[in-house]
PDB file of N, CA and C and ligand atoms in Angstrom:
ATOM      1  N   MET A   1      22.461  14.539  74.159  1.00  0.00           N
ATOM      2  CA  MET A   1      22.301  13.932  72.823  1.00  0.00           C
ATOM      3  C   MET A   1      23.536  14.243  71.984  1.00  0.00           C
ATOM      4  N   ASP A   2      24.075  13.237  71.319  1.00  0.00           N
ATOM      5  CA  ASP A   2      25.213  13.539  70.454  1.00  0.00           C
ATOM      6  C   ASP A   2      24.726  13.829  69.032  1.00  0.00           C
ATOM      7  N   VAL A   3      25.654  14.233  68.179  1.00  0.00           N
ATOM      8  CA  VAL A   3      25.270  14.704  66.847  1.00  0.00           C
ATOM      9  C   VAL A   3      24.714  13.568  65.981  1.00  0.00           C
ATOM     10  N   ASP A   4      25.262  12.356  66.124  1.00  0.00           N
ATOM     11  CA  ASP A   4      24.733  11.212  65.368  1.00  0.00           C
ATOM     12  C   ASP A   4      23.247  11.028  65.652  1.00  0.00           C
ATOM     13  N   GLU A   5      22.932  11.085  66.948  1.00  0.00           N
ATOM     14  CA  GLU A   5      21.543  10.914  67.384  1.00  0.00           C
ATOM     15  C   GLU A   5      20.644  12.018  66.837  1.00  0.00           C
ATOM     16  N   LEU A   6      21.180  13.232  66.900  1.00  0.00           N
ATOM     17  CA  LEU A   6      20.436  14.404  66.445  1.00  0.00           C
ATOM     18  C   LEU A   6      20.086  14.273  64.961  1.00  0.00           C
ATOM     19  N   LEU A   7      21.065  13.863  64.161  1.00  0.00           N
ATOM     20  CA  LEU A   7      20.848  13.723  62.715  1.00  0.00           C
ATOM     21  C   LEU A   7      19.819  12.641  62.434  1.00  0.00           C
ATOM     22  N   GLN A   8      19.935  11.552  63.181  1.00  0.00           N
ATOM     23  CA  GLN A   8      19.013  10.433  63.007  1.00  0.00           C
ATOM     24  C   GLN A   8      17.580  10.862  63.330  1.00  0.00           C
ATOM     25  N   ARG A   9      17.470  11.603  64.428  1.00  0.00           N
ATOM     26  CA  ARG A   9      16.165  12.054  64.885  1.00  0.00           C
ATOM     27  C   ARG A   9      15.493  12.973  63.863  1.00  0.00           C
ATOM     28  N   HIS A  10      16.301  13.755  63.147  1.00  0.00           N
ATOM     29  CA  HIS A  10      15.755  14.669  62.151  1.00  0.00           C
ATOM     30  C   HIS A  10      15.730  14.061  60.749  1.00  0.00           C
ATOM     31  N   GLY A  11      16.100  12.777  60.654  1.00  0.00           N
ATOM     32  CA  GLY A  11      16.035  12.088  59.380  1.00  0.00           C
ATOM     33  C   GLY A  11      17.038  12.590  58.358  1.00  0.00           C
ATOM     34  N   VAL A  12      18.201  13.093  58.831  1.00  0.00           N
ATOM     35  CA  VAL A  12      19.235  13.563  57.910  1.00  0.00           C
ATOM     36  C   VAL A  12      20.005  12.351  57.372  1.00  0.00           C
ATOM     37  N   ASP A  13      20.074  12.244  56.037  1.00  0.00           N
ATOM     38  CA  ASP A  13      20.805  11.150  55.404  1.00  0.00           C
ATOM     39  C   ASP A  13      22.284  11.518  55.346  1.00  0.00           C
ATOM     40  N   THR A  14      23.097  10.862  56.188  1.00  0.00           N
ATOM     41  CA  THR A  14      24.512  11.226  56.254  1.00  0.00           C
ATOM     42  C   THR A  14      25.253  10.895  54.957  1.00  0.00           C
ATOM     43  N   ALA A  15      24.675  10.049  54.130  1.00  0.00           N
ATOM     44  CA  ALA A  15      25.317   9.689  52.867  1.00  0.00           C
ATOM     45  C   ALA A  15      25.428  10.897  51.931  1.00  0.00           C
ATOM     46  N   ARG A  16      24.545  11.874  52.118  1.00  0.00           N
ATOM     47  CA  ARG A  16      24.586  13.037  51.227  1.00  0.00           C
ATOM     48  C   ARG A  16      25.500  14.147  51.758  1.00  0.00           C
ATOM     49  N   LEU A  17      26.041  13.952  52.928  1.00  0.00           N
ATOM     50  CA  LEU A  17      26.939  14.955  53.496  1.00  0.00           C
ATOM     51  C   LEU A  17      28.341  14.791  52.909  1.00  0.00           C
ATOM     52  N   GLU A  18      29.082  15.869  52.964  1.00  0.00           N
ATOM     53  CA  GLU A  18      30.419  15.889  52.376  1.00  0.00           C
ATOM     54  C   GLU A  18      31.387  15.031  53.195  1.00  0.00           C
ATOM     55  N   PRO A  19      32.154  14.141  52.536  1.00  0.00           N
ATOM     56  CA  PRO A  19      33.136  13.322  53.262  1.00  0.00           C
ATOM     57  C   PRO A  19      34.174  14.196  53.970  1.00  0.00           C
ATOM     58  N   ALA A  20      34.567  13.782  55.148  1.00  0.00           N
ATOM     59  CA  ALA A  20      35.513  14.554  55.960  1.00  0.00           C
ATOM     60  C   ALA A  20      36.729  13.692  56.285  1.00  0.00           C
ATOM     61  N   PRO A  21      37.843  14.327  56.643  1.00  0.00           N
ATOM     62  CA  PRO A  21      38.988  13.552  57.133  1.00  0.00           C
ATOM     63  C   PRO A  21      38.623  12.862  58.436  1.00  0.00           C
ATOM     64  N   LEU A  22      39.278  11.745  58.723  1.00  0.00           N
ATOM     65  CA  LEU A  22      38.916  10.951  59.901  1.00  0.00           C
ATOM     66  C   LEU A  22      39.135  11.730  61.194  1.00  0.00           C
ATOM     67  N   SER A  23      40.294  12.371  61.316  1.00  0.00           N
ATOM     68  CA  SER A  23      40.582  13.145  62.525  1.00  0.00           C
ATOM     69  C   SER A  23      41.078  14.535  62.144  1.00  0.00           C
ATOM     70  N   PRO A  24      40.158  15.399  61.769  1.00  0.00           N
ATOM     71  CA  PRO A  24      40.576  16.740  61.355  1.00  0.00           C
ATOM     72  C   PRO A  24      41.179  17.513  62.512  1.00  0.00           C
ATOM     73  N   SER A  25      42.141  18.368  62.193  1.00  0.00           N
ATOM     74  CA  SER A  25      42.740  19.221  63.216  1.00  0.00           C
ATOM     75  C   SER A  25      41.759  20.342  63.560  1.00  0.00           C
ATOM     76  N   TRP A  26      42.042  21.018  64.657  1.00  0.00           N
ATOM     77  CA  TRP A  26      41.191  22.132  65.058  1.00  0.00           C
ATOM     78  C   TRP A  26      41.149  23.159  63.933  1.00  0.00           C
ATOM     79  N   ARG A  27      42.325  23.407  63.311  1.00  0.00           N
ATOM     80  CA  ARG A  27      42.417  24.387  62.239  1.00  0.00           C
ATOM     81  C   ARG A  27      41.553  23.976  61.042  1.00  0.00           C
ATOM     82  N   GLU A  28      41.629  22.696  60.666  1.00  0.00           N
ATOM     83  CA  GLU A  28      40.818  22.202  59.548  1.00  0.00           C
ATOM     84  C   GLU A  28      39.328  22.399  59.831  1.00  0.00           C
ATOM     85  N   MET A  29      38.938  22.123  61.062  1.00  0.00           N
ATOM     86  CA  MET A  29      37.521  22.249  61.420  1.00  0.00           C
ATOM     87  C   MET A  29      37.109  23.713  61.406  1.00  0.00           C
ATOM     88  N   ARG A  30      37.983  24.558  61.929  1.00  0.00           N
ATOM     89  CA  ARG A  30      37.676  25.986  61.955  1.00  0.00           C
ATOM     90  C   ARG A  30      37.547  26.503  60.518  1.00  0.00           C
ATOM     91  N   ASP A  31      38.498  26.122  59.659  1.00  0.00           N
ATOM     92  CA  ASP A  31      38.472  26.596  58.276  1.00  0.00           C
ATOM     93  C   ASP A  31      37.249  26.060  57.537  1.00  0.00           C
ATOM     94  N   HIS A  32      36.873  24.820  57.840  1.00  0.00           N
ATOM     95  CA  HIS A  32      35.748  24.230  57.124  1.00  0.00           C
ATOM     96  C   HIS A  32      34.418  24.851  57.539  1.00  0.00           C
ATOM     97  N   LEU A  33      34.374  25.365  58.728  1.00  0.00           N
ATOM     98  CA  LEU A  33      33.143  25.989  59.222  1.00  0.00           C
ATOM     99  C   LEU A  33      32.657  27.064  58.241  1.00  0.00           C
ATOM    100  N   ALA A  34      33.610  27.818  57.680  1.00  0.00           N
ATOM    101  CA  ALA A  34      33.257  28.903  56.753  1.00  0.00           C
ATOM    102  C   ALA A  34      32.755  28.360  55.412  1.00  0.00           C
ATOM    103  N   LEU A  35      33.096  27.110  55.111  1.00  0.00           N
ATOM    104  CA  LEU A  35      32.741  26.529  53.808  1.00  0.00           C
ATOM    105  C   LEU A  35      31.407  25.793  53.822  1.00  0.00           C
ATOM    106  N   LEU A  36      30.908  25.508  55.007  1.00  0.00           N
ATOM    107  CA  LEU A  36      29.672  24.742  55.098  1.00  0.00           C
ATOM    108  C   LEU A  36      28.494  25.549  54.553  1.00  0.00           C
ATOM    109  N   ALA A  37      27.652  24.898  53.796  1.00  0.00           N
ATOM    110  CA  ALA A  37      26.538  25.579  53.131  1.00  0.00           C
ATOM    111  C   ALA A  37      25.489  26.051  54.130  1.00  0.00           C
ATOM    112  N   GLY A  38      25.290  25.315  55.179  1.00  0.00           N
ATOM    113  CA  GLY A  38      24.272  25.672  56.158  1.00  0.00           C
ATOM    114  C   GLY A  38      24.040  24.498  57.098  1.00  0.00           C
ATOM    115  N   CYS A  39      23.227  24.742  58.090  1.00  0.00           N
ATOM    116  CA  CYS A  39      22.890  23.706  59.062  1.00  0.00           C
ATOM    117  C   CYS A  39      22.371  22.459  58.338  1.00  0.00           C
ATOM    118  N   ALA A  40      22.899  21.292  58.698  1.00  0.00           N
ATOM    119  CA  ALA A  40      22.510  20.039  58.046  1.00  0.00           C
ATOM    120  C   ALA A  40      21.034  19.728  58.280  1.00  0.00           C
ATOM    121  N   ILE A  41      20.459  20.316  59.308  1.00  0.00           N
ATOM    122  CA  ILE A  41      19.066  20.023  59.646  1.00  0.00           C
ATOM    123  C   ILE A  41      18.107  21.065  59.073  1.00  0.00           C
ATOM    124  N   CYS A  42      18.421  22.359  59.258  1.00  0.00           N
ATOM    125  CA  CYS A  42      17.456  23.390  58.849  1.00  0.00           C
ATOM    126  C   CYS A  42      17.985  24.360  57.804  1.00  0.00           C
ATOM    127  N   GLY A  43      19.302  24.321  57.490  1.00  0.00           N
ATOM    128  CA  GLY A  43      19.844  25.187  56.456  1.00  0.00           C
ATOM    129  C   GLY A  43      20.234  26.577  56.928  1.00  0.00           C
ATOM    130  N   ASP A  44      20.064  26.847  58.221  1.00  0.00           N
ATOM    131  CA  ASP A  44      20.435  28.135  58.796  1.00  0.00           C
ATOM    132  C   ASP A  44      21.953  28.307  58.796  1.00  0.00           C
ATOM    133  N   THR A  45      22.414  29.507  59.133  1.00  0.00           N
ATOM    134  CA  THR A  45      23.851  29.774  59.225  1.00  0.00           C
ATOM    135  C   THR A  45      24.496  28.847  60.265  1.00  0.00           C
ATOM    136  N   CYS A  46      25.624  28.245  59.911  1.00  0.00           N
ATOM    137  CA  CYS A  46      26.294  27.310  60.813  1.00  0.00           C
ATOM    138  C   CYS A  46      27.007  28.033  61.945  1.00  0.00           C
ATOM    139  N   LEU A  47      26.829  27.537  63.127  1.00  0.00           N
ATOM    140  CA  LEU A  47      27.552  28.033  64.287  1.00  0.00           C
ATOM    141  C   LEU A  47      28.701  27.085  64.626  1.00  0.00           C
ATOM    142  N   SER A  48      28.528  25.802  64.306  1.00  0.00           N
ATOM    143  CA  SER A  48      29.547  24.820  64.669  1.00  0.00           C
ATOM    144  C   SER A  48      29.746  23.819  63.544  1.00  0.00           C
ATOM    145  N   ALA A  49      30.967  23.312  63.449  1.00  0.00           N
ATOM    146  CA  ALA A  49      31.297  22.272  62.483  1.00  0.00           C
ATOM    147  C   ALA A  49      31.619  20.993  63.246  1.00  0.00           C
ATOM    148  N   TRP A  50      31.117  19.876  62.745  1.00  0.00           N
ATOM    149  CA  TRP A  50      31.307  18.584  63.400  1.00  0.00           C
ATOM    150  C   TRP A  50      31.744  17.565  62.359  1.00  0.00           C
ATOM    151  N   VAL A  51      32.397  16.528  62.827  1.00  0.00           N
ATOM    152  CA  VAL A  51      32.673  15.382  61.974  1.00  0.00           C
ATOM    153  C   VAL A  51      32.030  14.178  62.642  1.00  0.00           C
ATOM    154  N   VAL A  52      31.115  13.548  61.933  1.00  0.00           N
ATOM    155  CA  VAL A  52      30.450  12.375  62.496  1.00  0.00           C
ATOM    156  C   VAL A  52      30.650  11.186  61.561  1.00  0.00           C
ATOM    157  N   ASP A  53      30.668  10.006  62.156  1.00  0.00           N
ATOM    158  CA  ASP A  53      30.748   8.786  61.372  1.00  0.00           C
ATOM    159  C   ASP A  53      29.561   7.918  61.760  1.00  0.00           C
ATOM    160  N   ALA A  54      28.575   7.890  60.870  1.00  0.00           N
ATOM    161  CA  ALA A  54      27.373   7.117  61.163  1.00  0.00           C
ATOM    162  C   ALA A  54      27.420   5.781  60.431  1.00  0.00           C
ATOM    163  N   GLY A  55      28.618   5.287  60.171  1.00  0.00           N
ATOM    164  CA  GLY A  55      28.759   3.976  59.552  1.00  0.00           C
ATOM    165  C   GLY A  55      29.124   4.028  58.079  1.00  0.00           C
ATOM    166  N   ARG A  56      29.117   5.234  57.493  1.00  0.00           N
ATOM    167  CA  ARG A  56      29.468   5.370  56.081  1.00  0.00           C
ATOM    168  C   ARG A  56      30.752   6.168  55.908  1.00  0.00           C
ATOM    169  N   GLY A  57      31.572   6.251  56.953  1.00  0.00           N
ATOM    170  CA  GLY A  57      32.774   7.065  56.913  1.00  0.00           C
ATOM    171  C   GLY A  57      32.494   8.446  57.471  1.00  0.00           C
ATOM    172  N   PRO A  58      33.564   9.167  57.839  1.00  0.00           N
ATOM    173  CA  PRO A  58      33.391  10.480  58.449  1.00  0.00           C
ATOM    174  C   PRO A  58      32.791  11.502  57.485  1.00  0.00           C
ATOM    175  N   ARG A  59      31.889  12.314  57.996  1.00  0.00           N
ATOM    176  CA  ARG A  59      31.214  13.337  57.182  1.00  0.00           C
ATOM    177  C   ARG A  59      31.208  14.668  57.925  1.00  0.00           C
ATOM    178  N   TRP A  60      31.292  15.732  57.142  1.00  0.00           N
ATOM    179  CA  TRP A  60      31.154  17.063  57.724  1.00  0.00           C
ATOM    180  C   TRP A  60      29.692  17.341  58.046  1.00  0.00           C
ATOM    181  N   VAL A  61      29.464  17.912  59.183  1.00  0.00           N
ATOM    182  CA  VAL A  61      28.123  18.327  59.564  1.00  0.00           C
ATOM    183  C   VAL A  61      28.207  19.746  60.115  1.00  0.00           C
ATOM    184  N   GLY A  62      27.421  20.625  59.542  1.00  0.00           N
ATOM    185  CA  GLY A  62      27.327  21.979  60.081  1.00  0.00           C
ATOM    186  C   GLY A  62      26.031  22.108  60.852  1.00  0.00           C
ATOM    187  N   LEU A  63      26.076  22.769  61.989  1.00  0.00           N
ATOM    188  CA  LEU A  63      24.858  22.964  62.778  1.00  0.00           C
ATOM    189  C   LEU A  63      24.713  24.437  63.169  1.00  0.00           C
ATOM    190  N   CYS A  64      23.473  24.905  63.150  1.00  0.00           N
ATOM    191  CA  CYS A  64      23.173  26.285  63.536  1.00  0.00           C
ATOM    192  C   CYS A  64      23.139  26.387  65.061  1.00  0.00           C
ATOM    193  N   ARG A  65      22.915  27.596  65.541  1.00  0.00           N
ATOM    194  CA  ARG A  65      22.853  27.811  66.991  1.00  0.00           C
ATOM    195  C   ARG A  65      21.792  26.934  67.653  1.00  0.00           C
ATOM    196  N   GLY A  66      20.619  26.862  67.005  1.00  0.00           N
ATOM    197  CA  GLY A  66      19.516  26.117  67.598  1.00  0.00           C
ATOM    198  C   GLY A  66      19.735  24.616  67.630  1.00  0.00           C
ATOM    199  N   HIS A  67      20.561  24.108  66.696  1.00  0.00           N
ATOM    200  CA  HIS A  67      20.743  22.667  66.621  1.00  0.00           C
ATOM    201  C   HIS A  67      22.080  22.187  67.179  1.00  0.00           C
ATOM    202  N   THR A  68      22.936  23.100  67.622  1.00  0.00           N
ATOM    203  CA  THR A  68      24.213  22.698  68.205  1.00  0.00           C
ATOM    204  C   THR A  68      23.996  22.191  69.623  1.00  0.00           C
ATOM    205  N   PRO A  69      24.341  20.928  69.887  1.00  0.00           N
ATOM    206  CA  PRO A  69      24.138  20.403  71.247  1.00  0.00           C
ATOM    207  C   PRO A  69      25.074  21.082  72.237  1.00  0.00           C
ATOM    208  N   GLY A  70      24.579  21.363  73.401  1.00  0.00           N
ATOM    209  CA  GLY A  70      25.397  21.930  74.472  1.00  0.00           C
ATOM    210  C   GLY A  70      26.039  23.239  74.102  1.00  0.00           C
ATOM    211  N   VAL A  71      25.346  24.033  73.302  1.00  0.00           N
ATOM    212  CA  VAL A  71      25.971  25.234  72.755  1.00  0.00           C
ATOM    213  C   VAL A  71      26.414  26.215  73.829  1.00  0.00           C
ATOM    214  N   LEU A  72      25.668  26.342  74.895  1.00  0.00           N
ATOM    215  CA  LEU A  72      25.998  27.345  75.903  1.00  0.00           C
ATOM    216  C   LEU A  72      27.293  27.032  76.628  1.00  0.00           C
ATOM    217  N   SER A  73      27.488  25.772  77.005  1.00  0.00           N
ATOM    218  CA  SER A  73      28.696  25.426  77.739  1.00  0.00           C
ATOM    219  C   SER A  73      29.918  25.357  76.822  1.00  0.00           C
ATOM    220  N   GLU A  74      29.703  24.925  75.573  1.00  0.00           N
ATOM    221  CA  GLU A  74      30.852  24.711  74.695  1.00  0.00           C
ATOM    222  C   GLU A  74      31.368  25.990  74.054  1.00  0.00           C
ATOM    223  N   LEU A  75      30.535  27.019  73.989  1.00  0.00           N
ATOM    224  CA  LEU A  75      30.965  28.259  73.354  1.00  0.00           C
ATOM    225  C   LEU A  75      32.179  28.877  74.037  1.00  0.00           C
ATOM    226  N   ALA A  76      32.262  28.687  75.325  1.00  0.00           N
ATOM    227  CA  ALA A  76      33.345  29.287  76.090  1.00  0.00           C
ATOM    228  C   ALA A  76      34.688  28.633  75.798  1.00  0.00           C
ATOM    229  N   ALA A  77      34.681  27.392  75.336  1.00  0.00           N
ATOM    230  CA  ALA A  77      35.933  26.669  75.139  1.00  0.00           C
ATOM    231  C   ALA A  77      35.878  25.830  73.865  1.00  0.00           C
ATOM    232  N   PRO A  78      36.392  26.377  72.756  1.00  0.00           N
ATOM    233  CA  PRO A  78      36.398  25.586  71.511  1.00  0.00           C
ATOM    234  C   PRO A  78      37.193  24.304  71.717  1.00  0.00           C
ATOM    235  N   THR A  79      36.617  23.198  71.259  1.00  0.00           N
ATOM    236  CA  THR A  79      37.279  21.923  71.503  1.00  0.00           C
ATOM    237  C   THR A  79      37.213  21.038  70.269  1.00  0.00           C
ATOM    238  N   VAL A  80      38.175  20.164  70.156  1.00  0.00           N
ATOM    239  CA  VAL A  80      38.113  19.100  69.168  1.00  0.00           C
ATOM    240  C   VAL A  80      38.086  17.808  69.964  1.00  0.00           C
ATOM    241  N   LEU A  81      37.057  17.009  69.742  1.00  0.00           N
ATOM    242  CA  LEU A  81      36.830  15.857  70.596  1.00  0.00           C
ATOM    243  C   LEU A  81      37.048  14.547  69.850  1.00  0.00           C
ATOM    244  N   GLY A  82      38.208  14.436  69.203  1.00  0.00           N
ATOM    245  CA  GLY A  82      38.511  13.181  68.523  1.00  0.00           C
ATOM    246  C   GLY A  82      37.601  12.937  67.348  1.00  0.00           C
ATOM    247  N   LYS A  83      37.060  11.744  67.254  1.00  0.00           N
ATOM    248  CA  LYS A  83      36.294  11.323  66.090  1.00  0.00           C
ATOM    249  C   LYS A  83      35.058  12.190  65.879  1.00  0.00           C
ATOM    250  N   THR A  84      34.350  12.455  66.937  1.00  0.00           N
ATOM    251  CA  THR A  84      33.213  13.352  66.846  1.00  0.00           C
ATOM    252  C   THR A  84      33.615  14.633  67.545  1.00  0.00           C
ATOM    253  N   GLY A  85      33.939  15.645  66.777  1.00  0.00           N
ATOM    254  CA  GLY A  85      34.447  16.866  67.378  1.00  0.00           C
ATOM    255  C   GLY A  85      33.675  18.075  66.942  1.00  0.00           C
ATOM    256  N   ALA A  86      33.901  19.151  67.606  1.00  0.00           N
ATOM    257  CA  ALA A  86      33.218  20.392  67.256  1.00  0.00           C
ATOM    258  C   ALA A  86      34.153  21.572  67.394  1.00  0.00           C
ATOM    259  N   VAL A  87      33.956  22.543  66.545  1.00  0.00           N
ATOM    260  CA  VAL A  87      34.638  23.802  66.734  1.00  0.00           C
ATOM    261  C   VAL A  87      33.626  24.904  66.483  1.00  0.00           C
ATOM    262  N   HIS A  88      33.673  25.897  67.305  1.00  0.00           N
ATOM    263  CA  HIS A  88      32.709  26.985  67.180  1.00  0.00           C
ATOM    264  C   HIS A  88      33.360  28.225  66.598  1.00  0.00           C
ATOM    265  N   GLY A  89      32.674  28.877  65.667  1.00  0.00           N
ATOM    266  CA  GLY A  89      33.210  30.079  65.060  1.00  0.00           C
ATOM    267  C   GLY A  89      32.776  31.319  65.823  1.00  0.00           C
TER     268      GLY A  89
HETATM  269 ZN1   ZN B   1      19.640  24.172  62.356  1.00  0.00          ZN
END
């Protein structure tokens, strides 16, 4: 499941999320992780920062450990995946 799907499934309105740069650098994503208020779904401490575009422009999305997709495999290798990317703190 990708993050767009996850947000949709939990009824998160992406319009209320903070606008993000279209292709943030790894550094920008890492730095923004510390600024995120909490998991976009449950409000818990963010483990990962994502940028998603659900049709209203790119938005920052923070996700906690429980809501980060593929958290176990991705923790070993921080990655930026283009338009929809993630960085783990
Ligand atoms: Zn969460």
